[in-house]
XYZ file of C-alpha atoms in Angstrom:
472
model
C 106.532 138.522 108.852
C 104.330 136.370 111.095
C 105.010 132.909 111.944
C 102.079 130.569 111.932
C 103.251 127.336 113.255
C 102.248 124.003 111.775
C 101.470 122.648 115.330
C 99.404 125.453 116.274
C 97.059 124.221 118.951
C 99.836 121.312 119.868
C 99.027 122.197 123.631
C 95.152 121.535 122.851
C 96.012 118.229 121.444
C 98.266 117.185 124.195
C 95.892 117.849 126.855
C 93.249 115.577 125.085
C 92.892 112.052 126.164
C 94.965 109.271 124.326
C 93.156 106.696 122.196
C 91.686 103.890 124.050
C 93.768 100.538 124.263
C 91.073 98.253 123.290
C 93.253 96.091 120.761
C 94.088 92.423 121.925
C 96.769 90.292 120.055
C 93.917 88.601 118.425
C 92.321 91.288 117.396
C 95.406 92.714 116.202
C 96.543 89.723 114.248
C 92.868 90.143 112.123
C 94.014 93.418 111.473
C 97.432 92.912 110.116
C 96.202 89.738 108.006
C 93.272 91.449 106.842
C 95.614 94.566 105.602
C 97.636 92.276 103.744
C 95.578 90.075 102.136
C 93.692 91.634 99.186
C 94.387 92.697 95.381
C 98.130 91.656 94.904
C 97.199 87.662 95.276
C 93.651 88.096 93.620
C 94.920 89.714 90.556
C 99.028 88.996 90.322
C 99.325 85.518 90.681
C 99.468 85.085 86.854
C 101.676 87.496 85.848
C 104.159 86.252 88.482
C 103.618 82.891 86.739
C 104.435 84.185 83.398
C 107.418 85.434 84.879
C 108.709 82.321 86.314
C 106.844 79.511 85.133
C 105.830 76.770 87.953
C 107.726 78.134 90.846
C 104.991 80.939 91.174
C 105.135 80.565 94.924
C 108.988 81.280 95.283
C 108.730 85.400 94.332
C 106.158 85.439 96.721
C 108.374 83.739 99.677
C 111.540 86.250 98.313
C 109.151 89.017 98.867
C 108.042 87.736 102.346
C 111.717 87.659 103.399
C 112.442 91.342 102.424
C 108.958 92.513 103.736
C 110.059 90.230 107.348
C 113.536 92.161 107.384
C 111.679 95.290 107.112
C 109.138 94.780 109.304
C 111.531 94.500 112.025
C 112.724 97.834 111.577
C 108.905 98.985 111.890
C 108.902 97.241 115.043
C 111.745 98.862 116.603
C 110.588 101.855 115.716
C 106.812 101.239 116.471
C 107.455 100.156 120.115
C 110.056 103.063 120.569
C 107.757 105.834 119.478
C 104.326 103.693 120.098
C 101.845 106.481 118.123
C 99.917 106.685 115.375
C 102.811 107.660 113.381
C 104.154 106.213 109.857
C 107.094 106.450 107.559
C 106.965 109.941 107.154
C 106.987 111.000 110.668
C 109.725 108.736 111.230
C 111.731 110.273 108.666
C 111.462 113.519 109.817
C 112.444 112.297 113.275
C 115.665 110.770 111.861
C 116.772 113.744 109.170
C 114.440 116.358 110.174
C 114.503 117.582 106.559
C 111.074 119.229 105.845
C 111.274 118.377 101.693
C 112.423 114.401 102.525
C 109.658 114.350 105.027
C 107.126 115.550 102.112
C 108.471 113.209 99.534
C 108.075 110.542 101.649
C 104.667 111.423 102.780
C 103.462 112.122 99.039
C 105.383 108.694 97.715
C 103.095 106.871 100.735
C 100.066 108.868 99.242
C 100.738 107.633 95.705
C 101.245 104.519 96.130
C 97.827 104.127 98.062
C 96.231 105.848 94.783
C 98.168 103.370 92.781
C 96.918 100.414 94.831
C 93.590 101.582 94.316
C 93.744 101.980 91.116
C 95.180 98.380 90.589
C 91.804 97.525 92.685
C 89.128 99.008 90.625
C 91.164 97.377 87.336
C 90.925 93.939 89.012
C 87.368 95.039 89.900
C 86.375 95.491 86.362
C 88.151 92.384 84.920
C 86.682 89.887 87.519
C 83.363 91.449 87.076
C 83.353 90.856 83.036
C 84.278 87.223 83.677
C 82.609 86.258 86.542
C 79.392 87.638 85.029
C 80.229 86.526 81.563
C 79.667 89.971 80.091
C 83.175 89.350 78.128
C 84.127 93.287 78.190
C 86.653 94.729 75.714
C 89.884 96.042 77.101
C 87.812 99.774 76.730
C 84.951 98.665 78.506
C 86.973 97.372 81.063
C 88.791 100.428 81.867
C 85.649 102.475 81.583
C 84.027 100.478 84.305
C 87.290 100.936 86.105
C 86.459 104.821 85.614
C 83.001 104.161 86.995
C 83.724 102.026 90.300
C 86.407 104.619 91.047
C 83.648 107.497 91.118
C 81.584 105.220 93.026
C 84.544 104.972 95.293
C 85.047 108.855 94.949
C 81.170 109.493 96.276
C 81.272 107.052 99.363
C 84.557 109.018 100.383
C 82.972 112.052 100.055
C 79.914 111.136 101.954
C 81.962 109.800 104.690
C 83.322 106.409 106.049
C 83.170 105.550 109.803
C 85.712 102.556 109.880
C 86.059 100.182 112.759
C 87.554 97.101 113.923
C 84.440 94.989 113.604
C 84.110 95.774 110.077
C 87.743 94.876 109.349
C 87.045 91.719 110.608
C 84.523 90.752 108.369
C 86.198 92.152 105.880
C 89.404 89.830 106.524
C 86.928 87.053 106.459
C 85.361 87.819 103.073
C 88.865 88.116 101.838
C 90.075 84.686 103.364
C 87.275 82.893 102.338
C 88.149 83.363 98.838
C 91.342 82.509 99.463
C 90.285 79.193 101.425
C 88.517 78.417 98.550
C 90.939 78.198 96.216
C 93.458 76.249 98.374
C 90.629 73.609 99.561
C 89.785 73.222 95.306
C 93.505 72.761 94.895
C 93.844 70.262 97.513
C 90.880 68.285 96.489
C 92.032 67.905 93.175
C 95.572 66.884 94.242
C 94.295 64.208 96.274
C 91.925 62.992 93.249
C 95.243 62.536 91.190
C 93.998 65.622 88.645
C 96.326 68.611 87.517
C 100.097 68.423 87.555
C 101.767 69.291 90.993
C 105.291 68.573 89.067
C 104.683 72.213 87.971
C 105.767 73.559 91.024
C 109.047 73.178 90.659
C 109.507 73.975 86.921
C 111.119 77.273 86.356
C 110.273 79.198 83.207
C 113.123 78.505 80.760
C 115.166 81.803 79.686
C 117.624 82.279 76.995
C 121.041 82.098 79.032
C 119.046 79.219 81.537
C 119.401 81.630 84.407
C 116.906 81.328 87.163
C 117.879 84.276 89.508
C 116.657 87.374 87.188
C 113.121 85.904 86.376
C 112.780 85.122 90.174
C 113.850 88.763 91.117
C 111.808 90.347 88.439
C 108.923 88.353 89.611
C 109.438 89.458 92.921
C 109.582 92.804 91.946
C 105.774 92.363 91.265
C 104.991 89.578 93.844
C 105.806 92.345 96.945
C 102.855 94.141 96.090
C 101.117 91.287 97.627
C 103.193 91.750 100.641
C 102.179 95.439 101.308
C 99.912 96.279 104.287
C 101.968 95.232 106.992
C 103.409 98.758 107.726
C 99.987 100.357 107.927
C 99.329 98.440 111.243
C 101.937 100.747 113.261
C 99.370 102.995 112.966
C 97.074 101.153 115.394
C 100.066 101.223 117.930
C 98.099 103.492 120.481
C 95.552 101.251 120.692
C 97.022 98.001 121.518
C 96.852 97.295 125.036
C 100.329 96.232 125.575
C 102.045 97.220 122.185
C 105.957 96.733 123.577
C 105.024 93.151 124.434
C 102.486 92.040 121.946
C 103.234 93.789 118.577
C 106.506 92.070 117.491
C 104.822 88.890 118.207
C 101.645 89.430 116.290
C 103.254 91.306 113.206
C 105.525 88.565 112.642
C 103.062 86.030 113.205
C 100.608 88.096 110.625
C 103.333 88.050 107.890
C 103.963 84.338 108.301
C 100.753 83.272 108.429
C 100.217 85.337 105.055
C 103.002 83.973 103.586
C 101.496 80.382 103.926
C 97.967 81.400 102.318
C 100.049 82.583 99.482
C 102.126 79.639 98.774
C 98.907 77.198 99.513
C 97.407 79.623 96.939
C 100.273 79.577 94.607
C 100.715 75.989 94.643
C 96.925 75.436 94.146
C 97.052 77.443 91.266
C 99.669 76.174 89.275
C 98.941 72.633 89.993
C 95.080 72.938 87.980
C 96.272 75.279 85.433
C 99.274 75.981 83.086
C 101.761 79.013 83.968
C 100.996 80.030 80.315
C 97.299 80.123 80.501
C 97.197 81.437 84.553
C 99.463 84.371 82.798
C 97.078 85.581 80.473
C 94.324 88.205 81.570
C 93.554 89.736 84.703
C 91.433 87.125 86.216
C 94.027 84.355 87.163
C 91.983 82.658 90.365
C 88.893 82.641 88.377
C 90.256 80.016 85.651
C 91.405 78.135 88.818
C 87.864 77.767 90.076
C 86.570 76.947 86.811
C 89.292 74.275 86.145
C 89.715 73.041 89.461
C 85.503 72.964 90.154
C 83.366 73.658 87.067
C 80.344 73.132 88.823
C 80.928 75.842 91.676
C 78.928 78.883 90.676
C 81.876 81.154 89.194
C 79.615 84.112 90.145
C 80.046 83.490 94.026
C 83.907 83.431 93.690
C 83.679 86.221 91.303
C 81.287 88.273 93.688
C 84.181 87.280 96.633
C 86.619 88.755 94.872
C 85.044 92.026 93.674
C 83.837 92.726 97.204
C 88.028 91.867 98.181
C 89.570 94.477 95.646
C 86.564 97.010 96.336
C 87.510 97.132 100.019
C 91.094 97.681 99.135
C 90.489 100.796 96.662
C 88.096 102.389 99.046
C 90.472 102.051 102.055
C 93.358 103.552 99.922
C 91.396 106.417 98.334
C 90.170 107.240 101.855
C 94.122 106.966 103.242
C 95.339 108.840 100.253
C 92.453 111.827 100.506
C 93.164 112.295 104.399
C 97.054 112.380 103.730
C 96.559 115.204 101.001
C 94.302 116.962 103.477
C 96.621 116.367 106.199
C 99.807 117.950 104.226
C 97.756 120.615 103.209
C 97.096 121.315 106.940
C 100.991 121.277 107.324
C 101.152 123.956 104.999
C 103.223 121.800 102.476
C 100.538 121.706 99.767
C 98.172 124.453 98.306
C 95.864 125.659 100.932
C 92.502 124.718 98.947
C 93.535 120.646 99.413
C 92.719 121.274 102.757
C 88.946 122.392 102.297
C 86.324 120.344 104.161
C 82.793 120.342 102.941
C 80.663 122.168 105.129
C 77.847 119.814 105.259
C 79.473 116.097 104.736
C 82.366 117.313 106.866
C 85.037 115.809 104.325
C 88.029 116.846 102.655
C 86.063 117.180 99.161
C 89.052 118.909 97.183
C 91.577 116.284 98.227
C 89.011 113.695 97.326
C 88.517 115.265 93.683
C 92.338 115.640 93.542
C 93.226 111.951 94.183
C 90.747 110.596 92.453
C 91.479 112.318 89.308
C 94.834 111.347 89.826
C 93.643 107.908 89.880
C 91.329 108.444 86.838
C 94.377 109.443 84.780
C 96.302 106.329 86.157
C 93.219 103.972 85.020
C 93.047 105.495 82.005
C 96.845 105.967 80.272
C 98.569 103.318 82.832
C 95.558 100.758 82.892
C 97.106 97.133 83.056
C 97.099 95.709 86.645
C 100.853 94.849 86.448
C 102.005 98.000 85.486
C 99.734 99.702 88.017
C 100.585 97.164 90.858
C 104.215 97.419 89.943
C 104.610 101.050 90.619
C 102.700 100.441 93.771
C 105.694 98.281 94.949
C 108.209 100.225 93.598
C 107.013 103.784 95.570
C 106.994 101.678 98.691
C 110.360 99.747 97.827
C 112.130 103.349 97.969
C 109.771 104.461 101.019
C 110.805 101.213 102.942
C 114.669 101.946 102.188
C 114.623 105.423 104.042
C 112.596 103.972 106.899
C 115.455 101.101 107.115
C 118.203 103.620 107.415
C 116.004 105.831 109.529
C 116.298 103.222 112.394
C 119.899 103.380 112.085
C 119.947 107.114 112.505
C 117.374 107.148 115.126
C 119.496 104.552 117.423
C 121.068 107.731 119.119
C 117.926 108.690 120.230
C 117.052 107.029 123.481
C 113.818 106.705 125.037
C 112.982 105.933 128.676
C 110.849 102.689 128.162
C 111.978 99.472 127.085
C 111.242 98.732 123.412
C 112.097 96.198 120.753
C 115.550 96.381 119.215
C 116.297 94.470 116.001
C 119.703 93.400 115.416
C 121.707 96.256 113.533
C 122.418 93.815 110.175
C 118.660 93.281 109.632
C 117.986 97.283 108.775
C 121.331 97.250 106.577
C 120.045 94.337 104.761
C 116.738 95.626 104.471
C 117.855 98.883 103.114
C 119.753 96.800 100.596
C 117.477 94.635 99.426
C 114.488 97.436 98.997
C 117.072 99.770 96.891
C 117.892 96.667 95.062
C 114.324 95.691 94.131
C 113.596 99.106 93.173
C 116.396 99.686 91.142
C 116.152 99.058 87.119
C 118.597 95.615 87.188
C 115.837 93.691 88.428
C 114.181 93.927 84.843
C 111.669 96.176 86.388
C 109.195 97.709 83.141
C 110.397 101.259 82.523
C 106.784 102.391 82.690
C 106.942 101.913 86.148
C 109.470 104.092 86.699
C 107.694 107.032 84.443
C 104.282 106.795 86.598
C 106.310 107.102 89.783
C 108.151 109.977 88.051
C 105.263 111.847 87.042
C 103.472 111.214 90.085
C 106.346 112.629 92.142
C 106.877 115.342 90.023
C 103.325 116.419 90.370
C 103.783 116.826 94.400
C 106.995 118.774 93.638
C 105.517 121.542 91.478
C 102.421 121.613 94.310
C 105.284 121.873 97.089
C 107.031 124.676 95.092
C 103.289 126.499 94.673
C 103.209 126.032 98.137
C 106.228 127.453 99.325
C 105.588 130.567 97.450
C 101.877 130.913 98.719
C 103.663 130.544 102.066
C 106.011 133.187 101.426
C 103.411 135.581 100.082
C 100.688 134.934 103.120
C 103.821 135.193 105.669
C 103.642 131.348 106.838
C 106.406 129.741 108.432
C 106.740 125.975 108.326
C 107.951 124.300 111.579
C 107.559 120.427 113.039
C 104.955 118.538 111.559
C 102.084 117.215 113.840
C 101.952 113.797 113.738
C 98.033 113.427 113.298
C 98.509 115.030 110.073
C 101.190 112.911 108.640
C 101.795 109.680 110.642
C 98.185 108.218 110.082
C 97.570 106.157 106.917
C 99.648 104.078 104.722
C 98.753 101.765 101.824
C 96.840 98.412 102.336
C 96.579 95.491 99.654
């Protein structure tokens, strides 16, 4: 039987020059903040308020703490292995089990699709409200499908991403959130709204506060994703071992502060019961706090922000499917490249069909955003464990080393938030299970194809499985 290794051509790759180190600390900070800001805070603030009441800021703080602990694990890995790698490659380096590596990579890919589907639904809802269309639920679903089709067309045509474009998009997303903060602070200064709401918990049957906050945190965590994608920029940083830890932690703190200020502004102006209705919570804040502000402008900013999220995530998902096909862990048809456009058109079609199914049959933003958080919490659990396993692998250069207790706590926190005890909606487990089930079926089909064609899997290449991760 002929062995066809997955890393055929590795010598030629090794001979190529490394990526240019062009990112200083400020550009890296903008990249990280831009990756984290996005659909989560724009779409899920109301759903978080529905769970906890006026203390809508608290679940975002708890989600920040969990993300921060996990970020320390990523910091050790990215400074220890300063290449454009990701969760799947760290998993493979730690455990060396091809199936586990595949499941992690496929889960990351699926989280990108669920995130993009969340963004498409938020895009449709904001367009309906900002433009006064008052679309029905069915019309919003159809609009979301049409939007995803446009994203697929752009993806097929090919998009050249650049750091300059990321800076522009980050500024647009940040502008929308700063508008909310300014409106809220202005209203508070004029004595408008009800600041006392920020310390009011939603009453429950048993009077407890712990479980409502935990349930809300499982949603709020979606707003903190994106920091892990920044590890792909390590190879292009001027001094990753020195700059990356400080910049990543600073980016998380800045984002958390913005989220808290947005939450306080929102709940001061709009009661939690009203904020939790519908899928456009921040539009209600603008309407309440600044009725003369052109609502279509803020709606446009929101649509632009979530559209960017959808496009980047679908780009990531399709390229990751393409990479897994190249690694012989998904059917070879998914690795086909269009002759004219030079884009992975079959992978784009496959990921778009999955997004269509999610938008049609799952639909609502909380279920889609919650599924994204669920998938990533499972991935983060594995990454935190991988850090401890890889402690036995020494490298020649100095690197960041997180205190041992942090990856242990990170694994426990992430596993707990992914568990049913948190009150997580069961539909999220069903959606995640179906998506992973699709991956396992494709894995089995690929094994059968590999056996018939005489292909033997060996070590995966970083360029195929390492790059890419969901952004918010």
